[in-house]
XYZ file of C-alpha atoms in Angstrom:
630
model
C 30.086 -4.750 16.550
C 28.497 -4.431 13.199
C 30.716 -7.115 11.690
C 29.917 -9.497 14.601
C 25.969 -8.909 14.144
C 26.411 -9.864 10.676
C 28.407 -12.881 11.319
C 25.803 -14.124 13.933
C 22.969 -13.464 11.434
C 24.523 -15.474 8.659
C 26.136 -18.320 10.785
C 26.145 -20.803 8.101
C 27.833 -18.594 5.503
C 30.451 -17.344 8.064
C 31.181 -20.950 9.346
C 31.319 -22.318 5.705
C 33.803 -19.544 4.503
C 35.889 -20.556 7.497
C 35.837 -24.174 6.796
C 36.620 -23.456 3.098
C 39.766 -21.429 4.164
C 40.947 -24.067 6.498
C 40.499 -26.796 3.776
C 42.422 -24.898 1.120
C 45.075 -24.376 3.500
C 45.440 -28.113 4.456
C 45.149 -29.079 0.760
C 47.962 -26.630 -0.356
C 50.247 -27.914 2.587
C 49.984 -31.571 1.652
C 47.500 -32.551 4.370
C 44.714 -33.670 1.901
C 43.226 -36.299 4.095
C 42.804 -33.882 6.859
C 41.179 -31.527 4.469
C 38.732 -34.092 3.145
C 37.726 -35.018 6.745
C 37.077 -31.359 7.728
C 35.056 -30.702 4.365
C 33.107 -34.003 4.868
C 32.041 -33.378 8.329
C 30.941 -29.830 7.710
C 29.154 -30.656 4.562
C 27.488 -33.748 5.992
C 26.270 -31.522 9.009
C 24.759 -29.288 6.352
C 23.150 -32.177 4.544
C 21.626 -33.711 7.739
C 20.227 -30.222 8.698
C 18.820 -29.762 5.138
C 17.184 -33.256 5.055
C 15.538 -32.314 8.561
C 14.029 -29.216 7.015
C 12.907 -31.127 3.862
C 11.080 -33.548 5.985
C 9.330 -30.888 7.894
C 8.255 -29.204 4.405
C 6.980 -32.611 3.172
C 4.877 -32.865 6.542
C 3.361 -29.629 5.619
C 2.432 -30.753 2.120
C 5.278 -28.972 0.222
C 7.904 -30.691 -1.896
C 10.692 -28.098 -2.614
C 14.051 -27.944 -4.489
C 16.315 -28.806 -1.554
C 16.853 -32.375 -2.721
C 18.785 -30.995 -5.763
C 21.014 -29.331 -3.274
C 21.385 -32.388 -1.175
C 22.235 -34.612 -3.937
C 24.674 -32.365 -5.473
C 26.444 -32.156 -2.185
C 26.406 -35.840 -1.619
C 27.655 -36.564 -5.160
C 30.474 -34.161 -4.898
C 31.776 -35.689 -1.750
C 31.373 -39.355 -3.246
C 33.751 -38.455 -6.071
C 36.250 -36.672 -3.914
C 35.270 -32.937 -5.021
C 35.207 -31.654 -1.609
C 36.112 -28.381 -2.476
C 33.150 -28.140 -4.813
C 30.797 -29.502 -2.177
C 31.872 -26.453 0.320
C 31.392 -24.127 -2.597
C 27.912 -25.430 -3.101
C 27.121 -24.931 0.727
C 28.722 -21.366 0.454
C 26.552 -20.778 -2.589
C 23.256 -21.738 -0.857
C 24.137 -19.678 2.234
C 25.263 -16.816 0.154
C 22.136 -16.926 -1.787
C 20.070 -16.748 1.290
C 22.279 -13.671 2.543
C 21.631 -11.893 -0.909
C 17.851 -12.554 -0.580
C 17.905 -10.943 3.016
C 19.838 -7.910 1.587
C 17.448 -7.627 -1.307
C 14.620 -7.868 0.865
C 15.877 -5.110 3.100
C 16.156 -2.961 0.222
C 12.864 -3.822 -1.031
C 10.919 -3.130 1.971
C 12.909 0.096 2.705
C 9.796 2.240 1.614
C 7.411 0.033 3.387
C 9.186 0.745 6.835
C 9.776 4.351 6.329
C 6.433 5.262 7.752
C 7.068 3.298 11.003
C 10.380 5.099 11.402
C 8.579 8.525 11.369
C 5.797 7.486 13.635
C 5.445 10.251 16.278
C 6.103 9.267 19.978
C 5.409 12.363 22.084
C 3.325 15.498 21.877
C 3.457 18.847 23.689
C 0.148 19.351 25.853
C -0.736 22.861 26.793
C -2.541 23.277 30.011
C -3.790 26.540 31.589
C -2.108 27.558 34.814
C -3.018 30.207 37.643
C -2.629 33.834 36.849
C -3.193 33.389 33.044
C 0.018 31.340 32.545
C 0.454 28.060 30.521
C 2.074 24.900 31.465
C 3.528 22.776 28.272
C 4.240 19.163 29.207
C 5.603 16.400 26.932
C 3.206 13.438 27.110
C 3.062 10.115 25.373
C 0.917 10.160 22.130
C -1.240 7.294 23.757
C -2.041 9.742 26.588
C -3.510 12.608 24.342
C -7.266 12.870 24.440
C -9.577 14.470 22.038
C -10.028 18.155 23.141
C -6.349 18.544 24.399
C -4.555 21.588 23.097
C -1.112 20.676 21.746
C 1.832 22.871 20.729
C 3.430 21.550 17.426
C 6.835 23.155 17.383
C 8.703 23.932 14.074
C 9.711 20.937 11.899
C 7.793 18.460 14.257
C 5.623 15.931 13.196
C 1.858 16.372 14.204
C 1.237 13.429 16.616
C -2.426 13.129 16.379
C -5.330 14.429 14.171
C -6.442 17.832 15.168
C -7.619 21.153 14.098
C -5.585 24.336 13.968
C -6.053 26.941 16.560
C -4.830 30.478 16.184
C -2.368 31.430 13.400
C -2.164 29.743 9.996
C 0.163 26.791 9.663
C 2.217 25.442 6.701
C 2.356 21.602 6.737
C 4.372 19.097 4.531
C 2.002 16.173 4.144
C 3.913 14.276 1.327
C 4.235 11.229 3.535
C 0.557 10.969 3.599
C -0.559 12.371 0.442
C 2.289 12.126 -1.903
C 1.940 16.046 -2.604
C 5.387 17.287 -2.406
C 4.093 21.128 -2.088
C 3.507 22.179 1.577
C -0.145 23.071 2.266
C -1.638 25.923 4.348
C -3.955 25.189 7.023
C -5.953 28.146 8.594
C -7.961 28.256 11.872
C -10.496 25.463 11.992
C -8.805 23.444 9.392
C -8.085 19.795 9.938
C -4.467 18.755 10.031
C -3.656 14.914 10.041
C -1.304 13.294 12.272
C 1.979 12.483 10.506
C 2.066 15.836 8.811
C 5.421 17.650 9.056
C 5.054 21.365 10.637
C 6.937 24.133 8.980
C 8.982 27.110 10.125
C 6.465 28.451 12.806
C 4.996 26.829 15.816
C 1.281 26.054 15.664
C -1.333 25.063 18.276
C -3.889 22.353 17.501
C -6.903 20.795 19.242
C -6.838 17.047 19.202
C -9.838 15.531 17.629
C -8.782 11.697 17.773
C -6.752 9.694 20.100
C -3.229 8.351 18.661
C -4.728 4.965 18.006
C -7.813 6.538 15.989
C -5.539 9.104 14.072
C -4.692 8.912 10.418
C -0.991 8.247 10.707
C -1.406 5.599 13.260
C -3.918 3.826 11.067
C -1.700 4.114 8.187
C 1.082 2.498 10.236
C -1.196 -0.371 11.349
C -1.882 -0.945 7.487
C 1.892 -0.931 6.734
C 2.684 -3.536 9.516
C 0.135 -5.671 7.736
C 1.847 -5.218 4.428
C 4.002 -8.180 4.694
C 4.933 -10.576 1.764
C 2.635 -13.589 1.484
C 2.790 -16.772 -0.997
C 1.295 -15.513 -4.079
C 0.116 -18.144 -6.529
C 2.763 -16.914 -9.070
C 5.337 -17.450 -6.256
C 4.446 -21.044 -6.104
C 5.345 -21.285 -9.797
C 8.703 -22.169 -8.519
C 7.374 -25.027 -6.479
C 5.362 -26.397 -9.454
C 8.689 -26.499 -11.325
C 10.415 -28.178 -8.439
C 9.602 -31.963 -9.479
C 10.148 -31.465 -13.234
C 13.348 -29.493 -12.751
C 14.693 -32.009 -10.316
C 13.713 -34.897 -12.602
C 15.227 -33.185 -15.755
C 18.296 -32.368 -13.838
C 18.925 -36.049 -12.571
C 18.220 -37.393 -16.025
C 20.869 -35.013 -17.515
C 23.377 -35.907 -14.656
C 22.554 -39.441 -15.245
C 22.916 -39.335 -18.722
C 26.247 -37.737 -18.664
C 27.491 -40.331 -16.183
C 26.093 -43.265 -18.447
C 27.811 -41.904 -21.684
C 31.089 -40.840 -20.234
C 31.407 -43.704 -17.698
C 32.811 -41.238 -15.251
C 30.715 -40.686 -12.013
C 32.401 -37.300 -11.674
C 30.266 -36.110 -14.660
C 27.246 -36.560 -12.443
C 28.514 -34.299 -9.838
C 29.616 -31.718 -12.311
C 26.125 -31.564 -13.930
C 24.293 -31.381 -10.524
C 26.397 -28.615 -9.333
C 24.830 -26.343 -11.811
C 21.491 -27.545 -10.998
C 21.307 -25.934 -7.496
C 17.973 -24.071 -7.278
C 18.794 -20.923 -5.652
C 17.524 -18.758 -8.752
C 14.076 -20.516 -8.380
C 13.848 -20.062 -4.663
C 14.855 -16.428 -4.593
C 13.593 -14.858 -7.662
C 9.788 -14.654 -6.951
C 10.091 -13.538 -3.338
C 12.556 -10.800 -4.134
C 10.340 -9.690 -7.016
C 7.129 -9.401 -4.954
C 9.008 -7.682 -2.201
C 10.184 -5.007 -4.580
C 6.542 -4.606 -6.120
C 5.131 -4.184 -2.565
C 7.699 -1.582 -1.966
C 7.166 0.151 -5.489
C 3.434 0.253 -4.515
C 3.878 1.687 -1.217
C 6.282 4.270 -2.652
C 3.438 5.378 -5.069
C 1.018 5.559 -2.257
C -0.653 2.226 -2.452
C -0.429 0.087 0.697
C -0.896 -3.538 -0.568
C -1.391 -6.208 2.009
C 0.773 -9.003 0.657
C 2.140 -10.756 -2.486
C -1.141 -12.691 -2.948
C -3.046 -9.514 -3.282
C -0.393 -8.117 -5.732
C -0.868 -11.277 -7.948
C -4.653 -10.965 -7.705
C -4.448 -7.224 -8.766
C -2.352 -8.172 -11.608
C -5.076 -10.334 -13.069
C -8.033 -8.277 -12.362
C -10.808 -8.561 -14.995
C -13.768 -6.847 -13.578
C -14.167 -3.683 -11.424
C -16.841 -2.129 -9.366
C -16.896 1.238 -7.666
C -18.787 2.966 -4.916
C -20.102 6.374 -5.941
C -19.674 8.892 -2.857
C -16.048 9.412 -1.851
C -14.892 7.138 -4.512
C -15.842 8.173 -7.987
C -17.087 11.535 -6.482
C -14.913 13.722 -4.111
C -17.055 13.010 -1.278
C -16.952 16.750 -0.331
C -20.397 18.431 -1.026
C -19.554 21.844 -2.855
C -21.724 24.787 -2.891
C -23.688 24.757 -6.199
C -26.023 27.603 -5.784
C -27.086 30.391 -3.273
C -30.778 31.349 -3.456
C -31.806 34.260 -1.256
C -35.416 35.243 -0.404
C -36.663 38.704 -0.945
C -34.813 41.374 1.012
C -31.449 39.285 1.289
C -28.534 39.000 -1.129
C -26.376 35.995 -2.025
C -23.489 37.612 -0.100
C -25.414 38.033 2.967
C -26.747 34.459 2.956
C -23.422 32.820 1.944
C -21.530 35.113 4.569
C -23.991 34.410 7.535
C -23.781 30.406 6.655
C -20.014 30.460 6.468
C -19.720 32.445 9.752
C -21.769 30.070 11.626
C -20.468 26.851 9.886
C -16.838 27.776 10.269
C -17.068 26.045 13.700
C -18.976 23.112 12.884
C -18.084 19.494 12.041
C -20.911 18.861 9.687
C -20.033 17.305 6.352
C -21.471 20.453 4.377
C -19.449 23.117 6.527
C -16.241 22.769 4.650
C -18.004 23.476 1.376
C -19.870 26.492 2.764
C -16.751 28.131 4.230
C -14.660 27.354 0.883
C -17.378 28.763 -1.289
C -17.345 32.046 0.656
C -13.629 32.369 0.497
C -13.634 31.559 -3.171
C -16.282 34.169 -3.833
C -14.706 36.997 -1.900
C -17.311 37.103 0.871
C -16.247 38.342 4.272
C -16.652 35.796 6.972
C -17.250 37.357 10.275
C -16.360 35.881 13.645
C -19.034 34.508 15.830
C -19.135 35.669 19.412
C -21.060 32.259 20.261
C -21.936 29.107 18.404
C -23.724 26.047 19.383
C -24.349 23.027 17.263
C -27.247 20.465 17.425
C -25.866 17.295 16.335
C -27.007 16.284 12.739
C -29.811 19.353 12.718
C -27.842 22.547 12.294
C -25.966 25.491 13.967
C -27.098 28.532 15.807
C -24.417 31.459 16.172
C -24.253 34.991 17.109
C -22.436 36.944 14.295
C -21.843 40.740 14.541
C -24.934 40.895 16.743
C -27.181 39.044 14.409
C -28.624 35.564 15.280
C -27.783 33.107 12.356
C -29.533 29.593 12.227
C -28.517 27.134 9.508
C -29.231 23.528 9.127
C -32.087 21.161 8.162
C -35.734 22.663 7.468
C -37.094 21.293 10.430
C -34.320 22.789 12.723
C -34.461 26.165 10.885
C -38.207 26.532 10.646
C -38.351 26.704 14.502
C -36.745 30.076 14.203
C -38.167 31.260 10.881
C -41.892 29.540 10.512
C -42.259 31.017 7.049
C -39.495 28.622 5.665
C -40.119 27.186 2.296
C -38.602 24.055 1.212
C -36.558 23.910 -2.034
C -37.309 21.634 -4.945
C -34.129 19.701 -5.591
C -32.636 18.111 -8.624
C -31.266 14.501 -8.160
C -28.113 14.479 -6.415
C -28.572 17.923 -4.577
C -28.637 18.671 -0.992
C -29.765 21.859 0.725
C -29.069 23.802 3.924
C -31.590 26.564 5.152
C -30.582 29.805 6.609
C -32.428 32.176 8.938
C -31.198 35.652 9.942
C -32.714 37.324 13.050
C -35.746 35.194 12.876
C -36.410 35.564 9.087
C -36.046 33.159 6.558
C -33.070 34.394 4.448
C -32.703 31.471 1.892
C -31.132 28.253 1.179
C -27.787 26.898 -0.256
C -27.620 23.873 -2.629
C -24.945 21.296 -2.808
C -23.561 18.702 -5.151
C -21.021 16.108 -4.793
C -18.658 16.664 -7.694
C -17.021 13.983 -9.957
C -13.393 13.460 -9.205
C -11.401 15.089 -12.186
C -9.635 11.760 -12.690
C -12.571 9.274 -12.533
C -13.175 9.238 -16.214
C -9.660 8.679 -17.130
C -9.301 5.765 -14.547
C -12.431 4.009 -15.888
C -11.173 4.585 -19.523
C -7.794 3.202 -18.813
C -9.239 0.056 -17.090
C -11.562 -0.585 -20.181
C -8.606 -0.288 -22.569
C -6.227 -2.514 -20.325
C -7.929 -5.662 -19.746
C -10.786 -4.828 -17.161
C -13.503 -5.517 -19.503
C -16.553 -5.013 -17.125
C -17.026 -1.957 -14.936
C -19.943 -1.365 -12.589
C -21.353 1.193 -9.984
C -22.556 -0.262 -6.713
C -24.181 2.509 -4.586
C -26.804 3.107 -2.095
C -27.858 6.427 -3.718
C -30.950 6.933 -5.632
C -30.965 5.795 -9.283
C -31.181 9.407 -10.759
C -28.125 10.371 -8.858
C -26.169 7.341 -9.558
C -27.057 7.347 -13.382
C -26.074 10.928 -13.706
C -22.602 10.138 -12.226
C -22.182 7.128 -14.198
C -22.616 8.985 -17.326
C -19.807 11.526 -16.401
C -17.307 8.772 -15.741
C -18.270 6.315 -18.511
C -19.752 3.585 -16.400
C -22.742 1.952 -18.218
C -23.647 -0.665 -15.476
C -25.389 0.899 -12.433
C -26.787 -0.841 -9.446
C -28.435 1.729 -7.061
C -30.194 1.797 -3.719
C -28.032 -1.035 -2.490
C -27.723 -2.197 1.179
C -24.445 -3.659 2.124
C -25.613 -7.209 2.009
C -26.976 -6.476 -1.555
C -23.418 -4.987 -2.604
C -21.887 -8.228 -1.236
C -24.336 -10.451 -3.258
C -23.647 -8.486 -6.446
C -19.995 -8.630 -5.940
C -19.933 -12.467 -5.482
C -22.040 -12.900 -8.827
C -19.830 -10.499 -10.799
C -17.907 -11.988 -13.733
C -15.269 -12.147 -15.044
C -12.934 -13.065 -12.076
C -10.844 -11.783 -10.453
C -13.114 -8.866 -9.317
C -11.971 -5.466 -7.817
C -14.042 -3.345 -5.671
C -13.158 0.060 -4.763
C -14.846 1.956 -1.837
C -14.342 4.267 1.004
C -17.234 4.273 3.633
C -17.843 1.893 6.573
C -20.825 0.596 4.650
C -18.378 -0.533 1.980
C -16.213 -2.792 4.355
C -18.423 -5.916 3.758
C -18.031 -5.784 0.002
C -14.398 -4.799 0.101
C -13.797 -7.893 2.248
C -16.037 -10.085 -0.025
C -14.225 -9.033 -3.333
C -11.385 -10.697 -4.758
C -9.391 -7.456 -4.543
C -10.883 -4.763 -2.237
C -9.365 -1.358 -2.450
C -10.215 1.333 0.076
C -9.782 5.242 -0.433
C -7.919 5.616 2.875
C -6.210 9.090 2.427
C -8.538 10.740 4.695
C -8.360 8.241 7.485
C -8.185 4.516 7.424
C -11.842 3.324 8.512
C -13.295 0.010 8.702
C -13.093 0.056 4.915
C -9.381 0.284 5.220
C -9.035 -2.542 7.642
C -11.400 -4.754 5.385
C -9.642 -3.974 2.298
C -6.831 -5.676 0.639
C -5.106 -2.564 -0.577
C -5.393 1.031 0.569
C -4.749 4.265 -1.372
C -2.955 6.780 0.715
C -3.395 9.423 -1.785
C -6.738 10.980 -2.161
C -7.037 10.048 -5.914
C -8.663 7.370 -7.780
C -5.658 7.161 -10.009
C -3.867 5.162 -7.536
C -6.058 2.277 -8.574
C -4.272 2.421 -12.003
C -0.842 2.858 -10.366
C -1.454 -0.282 -8.292
C -2.775 -2.508 -11.225
C 0.083 -1.365 -13.479
C 2.854 -2.056 -10.603
C 1.272 -5.542 -9.900
C 1.347 -6.404 -13.623
C 5.052 -5.430 -13.727
C 5.881 -7.199 -10.694
C 4.260 -10.599 -11.820
C 5.927 -10.105 -15.241
C 9.508 -9.610 -13.602
C 8.769 -12.643 -11.214
C 8.145 -15.096 -14.100
C 10.846 -13.747 -16.096
C 13.185 -14.035 -13.425
C 12.145 -17.775 -12.871
C 12.561 -18.353 -16.405
C 16.027 -16.933 -16.455
C 17.100 -18.978 -13.560
C 15.802 -22.255 -15.256
C 17.136 -21.452 -18.664
C 20.752 -20.622 -17.364
C 20.750 -23.727 -15.328
C 19.687 -26.110 -18.009
C 22.003 -24.462 -20.444
C 24.872 -24.810 -18.027
C 24.066 -28.433 -17.213
C 24.023 -29.266 -21.121
C 27.426 -27.832 -21.354
C 28.751 -29.619 -18.163
C 27.603 -32.957 -19.687
C 30.490 -32.661 -22.153
C 32.877 -32.252 -19.226
C 33.890 -28.685 -20.160
C 32.860 -27.429 -16.669
C 34.756 -28.793 -13.793
C 32.776 -29.191 -10.594
C 34.670 -26.271 -8.682
C 34.264 -24.029 -11.609
C 30.449 -24.943 -12.039
C 29.877 -24.154 -8.382
C 31.348 -20.721 -8.917
C 29.504 -20.178 -12.100
C 26.208 -20.888 -10.335
C 26.839 -18.211 -7.862
C 26.914 -15.670 -10.766
C 23.509 -17.155 -11.954
C 22.131 -16.547 -8.640
C 23.450 -13.198 -8.551
C 21.982 -12.277 -12.097
C 18.659 -13.668 -10.912
C 18.261 -11.436 -8.115
C 19.509 -8.318 -9.748
C 16.804 -9.022 -12.399
C 14.011 -9.671 -9.696
C 14.886 -6.231 -8.195
C 13.621 -4.620 -11.372
C 10.260 -4.929 -9.616
C 11.580 -1.865 -7.591
C 11.347 0.525 -10.424
C 9.017 1.460 -13.139
C 5.540 -0.068 -13.514
C 3.527 3.284 -13.433
C 1.603 4.298 -16.418
C 3.148 6.904 -18.653
C 1.995 10.517 -18.470
C -0.153 10.303 -21.429
C -2.054 7.397 -20.138
C -2.512 9.054 -16.727
C -3.623 12.543 -17.811
C -5.972 11.583 -20.589
C -6.163 8.105 -22.115
C -5.529 8.393 -25.714
C -6.896 5.052 -26.513
C -3.696 3.036 -27.000
C -2.716 0.163 -24.853
C 0.434 -0.115 -22.640
C 2.423 2.885 -22.072
C 4.217 1.599 -18.870
C 7.384 3.163 -17.968
C 10.339 0.797 -17.639
């Protein structure tokens, strides 16, 4: 059955191989006329079919290289080289089969996420007499709030938070981090993560369609090859290459006086290397980028990324981690730092507020005991009220906390700081300060771009100038545009020179400027939002170093594509010059051209490997250019 499917998918190749076998049998048994009729009939049908396709392409405004193949087939038939004409058809069909094979290999990593997409979940429902019912449900039927059982070695079906025992998850398919991570009660766990050796219960926080893994799958489905400008390089060579080939063939005929020489030269001018090289290289580049955690939405984006000359960055969540960390604990008289931090963490461990994870993390890192709350109630965007070990804890905004502790005193904050206020049993206990820390790799990424052809870098942020300037100094950016609205970001991006211009952002407010930039890159590791949908590329790994990886892979891909095209042209012209002397018979020339096709495809597949900056340039740019792994 597998063989039959292969034959059906490559009908032209299969029929041509069969016809060639019949023709060779007829020719060797003395029935040359019958062999010529069979070959001419089949090749004539292929010529007509090819001409119909050419007319359709011309009507779309595209002039391709098929004319060379048609002229070569007609010429070989005209001079009686019908075996060579069949080999040409076999070569063209074989080239198409090789392209399909190469394409399947090149897109292997792009489709891996689709193959792992979770289909079902185990929903836990309470039953009478304290028992539970566990039912398998389609992932599309899972709603936020549902309790799910994730069994050992199963994929988490939707985004959720861990309930009960600690779980260990392999998130390498999402983050690229090979070491399993531990998730405790209340910690978020993304869909697509692979559970460890113990069953874990989670509470769903999103539907399947809104979950991180399904959003990434949607992005992968969009990552199909498009016609990049460099891919059209083969088309731009079509007319001159055709003209040169016809001139060489005509010259050989005129000088020798032998019309067979015309066919012998054109056999070696068939255009498979030009038609196949660039698409295969770009498929390989897309696959290489996906394997490195960078989903690029098409070959055109990859080509633009290779030529990026200026870059702009959002601040929060892009140059910074986007996770405010506790920078200070400031108790009032009668309270200690441990009391204030412990009370805040005990209340906030059940909260979904952006500051909550930083508070809980700070308490754990400092060894502060975090008690369990007997009750907790969150006022959306304002704060949390909880009962912990019999004490009433209130934490949140000053207006919210002052209702429980009227003597609250507002803190004087430095640029870029935020604060959360804490009251214990009706007394103002103090406040916590937070800062959004710079990503450790941000300076290295900006430095790499500066030394590798991206001459202009800027920050476009809605934050206040003092905070923006402070972060910019830390990462090495000198051009800062602060307090921007989304429309203003779009305007600045449109005016930024030189082009192409790259924008990197993460928030919903970045979606317009990401869509407007020549290349928009979204930080999508923590869930593909509107920014990810509007962007041209998405970083699946929560690290800005993916920008460097994407550009390096794109540059290598373009270099491989252009070189592969050059190899095809050089080999074809060189062989044609030899054939002008009569040294290469038509049948031998057709077979040699098949080897040229194979060599071109194999070179184009080099885009599947290498392209990432060397270790030295990734961890701390030393100032030298280059350093790409081959």
